[in-house]
Coordinates of C-alpha atoms in Angstrom, one line a residue:
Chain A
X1 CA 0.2 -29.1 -18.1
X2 CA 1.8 -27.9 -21.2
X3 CA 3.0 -24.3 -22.3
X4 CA -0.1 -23.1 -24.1
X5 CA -2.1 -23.8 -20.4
X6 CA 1.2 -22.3 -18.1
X7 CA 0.7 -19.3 -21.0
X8 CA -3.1 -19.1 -20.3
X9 CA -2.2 -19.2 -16.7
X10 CA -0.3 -16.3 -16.4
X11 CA -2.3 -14.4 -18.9
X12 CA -5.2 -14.6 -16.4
X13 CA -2.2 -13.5 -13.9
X14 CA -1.7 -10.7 -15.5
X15 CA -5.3 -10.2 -16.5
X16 CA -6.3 -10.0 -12.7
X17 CA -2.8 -8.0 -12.4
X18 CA -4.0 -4.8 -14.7
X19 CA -7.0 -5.0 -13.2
X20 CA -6.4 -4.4 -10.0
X21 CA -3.7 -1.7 -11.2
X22 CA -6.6 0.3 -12.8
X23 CA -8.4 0.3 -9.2
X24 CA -5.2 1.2 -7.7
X25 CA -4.0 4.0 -10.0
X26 CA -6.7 6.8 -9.2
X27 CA -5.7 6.4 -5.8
X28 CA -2.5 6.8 -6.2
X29 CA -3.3 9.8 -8.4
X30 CA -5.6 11.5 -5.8
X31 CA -2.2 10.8 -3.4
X32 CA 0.7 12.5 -5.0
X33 CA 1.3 16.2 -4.4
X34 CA 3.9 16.8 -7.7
X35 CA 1.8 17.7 -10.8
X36 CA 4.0 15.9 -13.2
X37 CA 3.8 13.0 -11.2
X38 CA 0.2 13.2 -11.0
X39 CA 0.3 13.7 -14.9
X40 CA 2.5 10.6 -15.1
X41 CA 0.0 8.5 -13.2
X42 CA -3.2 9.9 -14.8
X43 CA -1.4 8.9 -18.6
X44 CA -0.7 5.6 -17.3
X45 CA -4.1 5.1 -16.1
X46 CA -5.4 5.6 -20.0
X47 CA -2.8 3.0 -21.1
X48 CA -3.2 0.4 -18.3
X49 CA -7.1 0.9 -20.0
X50 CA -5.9 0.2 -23.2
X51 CA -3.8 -2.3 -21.9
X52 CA -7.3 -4.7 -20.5
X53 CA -8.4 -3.8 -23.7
X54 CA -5.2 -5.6 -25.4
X55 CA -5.3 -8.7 -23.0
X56 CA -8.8 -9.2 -24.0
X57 CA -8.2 -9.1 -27.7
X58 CA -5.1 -11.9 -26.3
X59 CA -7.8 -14.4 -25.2
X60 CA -10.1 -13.6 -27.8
X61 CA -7.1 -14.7 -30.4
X62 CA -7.0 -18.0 -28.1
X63 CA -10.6 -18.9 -28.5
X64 CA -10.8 -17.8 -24.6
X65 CA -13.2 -16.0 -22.4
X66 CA -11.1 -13.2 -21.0
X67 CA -10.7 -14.6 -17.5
X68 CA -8.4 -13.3 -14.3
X69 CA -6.7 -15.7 -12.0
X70 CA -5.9 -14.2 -8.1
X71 CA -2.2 -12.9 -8.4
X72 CA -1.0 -12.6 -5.0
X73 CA 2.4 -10.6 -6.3
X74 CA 0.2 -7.9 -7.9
X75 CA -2.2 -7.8 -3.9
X76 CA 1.1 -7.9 -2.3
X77 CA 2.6 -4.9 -3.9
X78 CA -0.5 -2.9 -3.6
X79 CA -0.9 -3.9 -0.1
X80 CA 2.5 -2.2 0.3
X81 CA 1.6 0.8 -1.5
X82 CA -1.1 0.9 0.6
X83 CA 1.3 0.6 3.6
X84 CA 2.8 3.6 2.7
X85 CA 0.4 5.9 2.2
X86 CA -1.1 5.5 6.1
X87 CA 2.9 5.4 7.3
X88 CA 3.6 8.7 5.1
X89 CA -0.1 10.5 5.8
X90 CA 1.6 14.1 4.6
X91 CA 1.1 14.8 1.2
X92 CA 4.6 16.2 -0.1
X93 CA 8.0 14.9 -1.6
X94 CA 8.6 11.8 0.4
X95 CA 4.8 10.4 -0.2
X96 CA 5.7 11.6 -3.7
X97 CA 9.1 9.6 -3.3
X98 CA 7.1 6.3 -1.7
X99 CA 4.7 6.6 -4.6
X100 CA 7.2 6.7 -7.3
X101 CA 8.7 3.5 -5.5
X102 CA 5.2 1.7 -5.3
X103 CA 4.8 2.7 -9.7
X104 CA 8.1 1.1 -10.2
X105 CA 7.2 -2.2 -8.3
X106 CA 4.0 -2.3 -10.2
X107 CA 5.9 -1.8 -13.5
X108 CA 8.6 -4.5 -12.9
X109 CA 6.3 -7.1 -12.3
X110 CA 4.8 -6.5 -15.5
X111 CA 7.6 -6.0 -17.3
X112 CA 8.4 -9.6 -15.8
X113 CA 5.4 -11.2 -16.9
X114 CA 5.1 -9.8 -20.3
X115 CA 8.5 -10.6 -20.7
X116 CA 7.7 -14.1 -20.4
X117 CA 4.5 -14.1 -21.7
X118 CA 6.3 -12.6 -24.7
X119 CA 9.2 -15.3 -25.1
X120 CA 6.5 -18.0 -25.0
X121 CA 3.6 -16.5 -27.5
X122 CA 7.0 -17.3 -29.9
X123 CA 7.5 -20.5 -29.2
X124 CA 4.0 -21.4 -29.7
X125 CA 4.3 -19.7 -33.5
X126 CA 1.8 -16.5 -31.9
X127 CA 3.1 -13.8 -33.7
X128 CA -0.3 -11.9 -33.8
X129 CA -0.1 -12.4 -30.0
X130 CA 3.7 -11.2 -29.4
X131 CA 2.8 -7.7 -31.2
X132 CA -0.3 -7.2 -28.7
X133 CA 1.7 -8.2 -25.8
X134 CA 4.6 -6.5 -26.9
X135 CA 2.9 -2.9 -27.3
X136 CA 2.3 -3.4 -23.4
X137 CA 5.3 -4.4 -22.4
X138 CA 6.7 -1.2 -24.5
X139 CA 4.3 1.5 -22.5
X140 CA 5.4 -0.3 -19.2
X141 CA 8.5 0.1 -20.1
X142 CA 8.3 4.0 -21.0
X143 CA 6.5 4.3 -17.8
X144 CA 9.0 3.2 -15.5
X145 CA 11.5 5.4 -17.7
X146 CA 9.0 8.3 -16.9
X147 CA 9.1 7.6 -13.2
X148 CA 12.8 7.2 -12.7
X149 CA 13.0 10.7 -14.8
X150 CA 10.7 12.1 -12.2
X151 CA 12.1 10.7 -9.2
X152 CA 15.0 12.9 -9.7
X153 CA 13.3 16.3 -8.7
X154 CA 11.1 14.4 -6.4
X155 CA 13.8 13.0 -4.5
X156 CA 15.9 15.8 -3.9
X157 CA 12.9 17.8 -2.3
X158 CA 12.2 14.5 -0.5
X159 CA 15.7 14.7 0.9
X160 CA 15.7 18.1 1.7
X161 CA 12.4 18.0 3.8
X162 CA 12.6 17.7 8.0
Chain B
X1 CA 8.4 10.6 8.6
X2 CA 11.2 12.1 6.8
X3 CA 13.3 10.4 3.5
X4 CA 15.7 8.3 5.8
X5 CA 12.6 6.4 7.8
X6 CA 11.4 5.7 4.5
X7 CA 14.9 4.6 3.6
X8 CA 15.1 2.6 6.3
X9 CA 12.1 0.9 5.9
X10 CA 12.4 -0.2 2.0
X11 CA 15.5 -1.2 3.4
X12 CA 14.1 -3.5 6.2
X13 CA 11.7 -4.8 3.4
X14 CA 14.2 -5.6 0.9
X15 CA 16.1 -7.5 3.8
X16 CA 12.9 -9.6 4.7
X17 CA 12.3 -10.5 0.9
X18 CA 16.4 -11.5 0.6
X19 CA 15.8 -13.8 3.4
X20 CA 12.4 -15.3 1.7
X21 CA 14.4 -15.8 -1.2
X22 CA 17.1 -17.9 0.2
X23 CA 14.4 -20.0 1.4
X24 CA 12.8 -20.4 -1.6
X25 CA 15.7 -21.1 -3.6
X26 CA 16.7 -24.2 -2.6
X27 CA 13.3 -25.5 -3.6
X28 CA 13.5 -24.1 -7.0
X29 CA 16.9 -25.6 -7.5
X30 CA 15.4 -29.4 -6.4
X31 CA 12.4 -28.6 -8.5
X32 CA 14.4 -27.6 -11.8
X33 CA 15.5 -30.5 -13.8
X34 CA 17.8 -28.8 -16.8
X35 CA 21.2 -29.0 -15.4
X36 CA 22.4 -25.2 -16.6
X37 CA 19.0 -24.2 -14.5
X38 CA 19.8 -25.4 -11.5
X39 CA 23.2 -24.3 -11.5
X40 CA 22.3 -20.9 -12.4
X41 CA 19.8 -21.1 -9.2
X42 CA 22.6 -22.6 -7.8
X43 CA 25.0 -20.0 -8.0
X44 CA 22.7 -17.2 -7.3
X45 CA 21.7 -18.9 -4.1
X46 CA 25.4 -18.3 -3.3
X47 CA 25.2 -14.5 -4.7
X48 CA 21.9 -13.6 -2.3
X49 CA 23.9 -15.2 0.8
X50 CA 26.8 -12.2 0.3
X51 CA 23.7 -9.7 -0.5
X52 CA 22.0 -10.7 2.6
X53 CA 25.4 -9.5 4.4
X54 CA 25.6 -6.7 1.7
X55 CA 22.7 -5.4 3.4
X56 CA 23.8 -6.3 7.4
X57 CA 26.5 -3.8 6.5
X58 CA 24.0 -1.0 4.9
X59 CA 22.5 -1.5 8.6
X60 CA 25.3 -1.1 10.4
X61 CA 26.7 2.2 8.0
X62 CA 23.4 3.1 9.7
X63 CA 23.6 2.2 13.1
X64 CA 21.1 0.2 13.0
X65 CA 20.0 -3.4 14.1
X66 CA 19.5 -5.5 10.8
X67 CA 16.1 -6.0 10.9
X68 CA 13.1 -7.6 8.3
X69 CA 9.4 -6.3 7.5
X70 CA 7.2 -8.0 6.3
X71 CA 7.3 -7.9 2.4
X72 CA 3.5 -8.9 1.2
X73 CA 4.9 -8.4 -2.9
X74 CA 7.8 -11.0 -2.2
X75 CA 5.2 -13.4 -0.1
X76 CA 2.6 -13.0 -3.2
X77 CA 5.6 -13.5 -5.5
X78 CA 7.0 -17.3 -3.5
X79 CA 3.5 -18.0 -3.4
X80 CA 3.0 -17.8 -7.0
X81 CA 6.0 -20.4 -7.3
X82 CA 4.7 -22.9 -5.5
X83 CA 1.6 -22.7 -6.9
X84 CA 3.3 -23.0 -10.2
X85 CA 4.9 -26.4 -8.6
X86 CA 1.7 -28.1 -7.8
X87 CA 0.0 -27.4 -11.2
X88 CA 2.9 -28.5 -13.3
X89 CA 3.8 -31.1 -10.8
X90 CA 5.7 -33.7 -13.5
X91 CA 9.8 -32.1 -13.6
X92 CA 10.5 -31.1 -17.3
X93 CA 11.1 -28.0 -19.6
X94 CA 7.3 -26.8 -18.8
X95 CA 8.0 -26.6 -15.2
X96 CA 11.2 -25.2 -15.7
X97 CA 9.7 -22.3 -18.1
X98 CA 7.6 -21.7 -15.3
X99 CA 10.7 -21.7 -12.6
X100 CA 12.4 -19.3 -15.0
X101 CA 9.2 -16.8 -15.0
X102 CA 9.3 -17.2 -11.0
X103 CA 13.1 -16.5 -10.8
X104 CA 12.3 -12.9 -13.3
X105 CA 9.3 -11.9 -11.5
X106 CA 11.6 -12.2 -8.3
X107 CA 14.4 -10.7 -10.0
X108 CA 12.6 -7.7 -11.2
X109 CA 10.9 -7.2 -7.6
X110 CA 14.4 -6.6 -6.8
X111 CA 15.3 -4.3 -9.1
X112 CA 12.7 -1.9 -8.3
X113 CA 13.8 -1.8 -4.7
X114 CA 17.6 -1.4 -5.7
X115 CA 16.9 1.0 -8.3
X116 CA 15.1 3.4 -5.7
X117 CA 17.3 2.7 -2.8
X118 CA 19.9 3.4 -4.4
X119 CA 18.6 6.9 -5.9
X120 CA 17.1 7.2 -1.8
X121 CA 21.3 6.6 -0.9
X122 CA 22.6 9.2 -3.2
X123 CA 20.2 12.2 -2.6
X124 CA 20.7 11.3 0.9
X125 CA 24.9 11.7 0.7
X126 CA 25.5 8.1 1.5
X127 CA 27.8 7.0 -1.5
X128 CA 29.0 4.5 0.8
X129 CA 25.6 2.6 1.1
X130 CA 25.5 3.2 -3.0
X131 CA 28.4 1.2 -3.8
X132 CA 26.5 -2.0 -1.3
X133 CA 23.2 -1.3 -2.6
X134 CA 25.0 -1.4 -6.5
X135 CA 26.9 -4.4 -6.0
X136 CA 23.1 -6.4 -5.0
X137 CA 21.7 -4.3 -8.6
X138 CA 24.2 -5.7 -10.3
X139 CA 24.2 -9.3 -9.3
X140 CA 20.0 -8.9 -9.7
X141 CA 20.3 -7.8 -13.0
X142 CA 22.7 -10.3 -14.4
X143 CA 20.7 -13.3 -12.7
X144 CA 17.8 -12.2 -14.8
X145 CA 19.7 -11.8 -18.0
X146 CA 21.1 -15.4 -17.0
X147 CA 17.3 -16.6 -17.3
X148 CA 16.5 -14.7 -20.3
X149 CA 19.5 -16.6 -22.0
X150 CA 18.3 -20.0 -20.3
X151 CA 14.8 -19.6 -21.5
X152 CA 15.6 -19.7 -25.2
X153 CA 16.6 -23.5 -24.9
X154 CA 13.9 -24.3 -22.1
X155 CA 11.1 -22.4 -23.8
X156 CA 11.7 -24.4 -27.4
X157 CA 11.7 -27.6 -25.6
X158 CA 8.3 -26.9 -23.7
X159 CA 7.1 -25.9 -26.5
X160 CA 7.4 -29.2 -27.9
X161 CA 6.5 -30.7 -24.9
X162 CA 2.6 -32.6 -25.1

């Protein structure tokens, strides 16, 4: 096994990853009560498209068949969100604070992977793959930014609710 | 269920991944072979063993039992890691870019949970869980940056690696 297969490895990772995030995300919409945050999740559904779209352009720079590989971390954290939308059935504030937590889960494992995947695309001399990469790590990162913005309000209500 | 249940319950699930992790870490450090890795495993196997009792005394500030749920994203995440060690079963700077994507996909997990707990802690008037919950942030982020420094040396040599 050398870096350019552990690269193509967790490019299918993250592949499967967005994926399953673009399943996820309407239902997560459809969940939260807060309009902004409903907003927030609706923009990041159009980017996690654009984002497939990227990842495909990724393999296609590597010759590859656009391929995703089971990622257990990504079903694990969904499974969780999940979780929490049968154990917090009311729409309101606290779902709204439990989604907000789910987002940011999803967004740090990205921001992990595309980190990495980042860090190695250079050391295989891939710039044309860094800047693809990198223009998803960027919105992922603006997302989080967006939810931790929100999670203020939504909090507050959260905490003031019997 | 009200914000403190759901507290209490990203609280439980933070505690079961804590545990998971020092389980997994002394796997990680026996799999890693550049020296500065494994110590920096090392030491933060040493950091999660006062987090673990970080979070004992978040229970307790409760009046609550320390108790673990079930944490499917840190499961998927462990998993991940080992399957990483069977594919790149030969030690060497390959496996040990791989070990250092595990260790930030692990650390970032964490950070999403601290990050909201901790916003959870202050809307909910607890600055005294903040300051436990900040101290765990704190270490979690500087064990990633720790790995991002790491990776420049470990990532070159893979890269070079057949």
């Amino acid at each position: 096994m050398n870096l350019e297969k552990l690269f193509i490895d967790t490019l299918k990772d993250i592949y499967f990853a967005e994926r399953q995030i673009l399943k996820a995300l309407p239902k997560m919409i459809k969940a939260a009560r807060a309009p902004k945050l409903r907003e927030g999740f609706s923009v990041h559904l159009e980017e996690t498209e654009g984002q497939v779209e990227r990842l495909q352009k990724v393999f296609e720079a590597l010759g590859r068949r656009a391929q995703g590989k089971t990622c257990e971390a990504i079903q694990g954290i969904i499974e969780e969100c999940e979780e929490l939308l049968e154990e917090v059935s009311q729409p309101g504030p606290v779902r709204d604070a439990g989604l907000i937590a789910c987002g940011q889960a999803v967004e740090h494992y990205e921001m992990a992977r595309y980190g990495v995947l980042i860090a190695w695309a250079e050391v295989l001399g891939r710039k044309d793959i860094v800047s693809l990469l990198q223009a998803n790590l960027d919105q992922e990162k603006k997302a989080d930014a967006l939810l931790t913005g929100l999670a203020e309000s939504v909090n507050s209500a959260a905490a003031m609710a019997a």
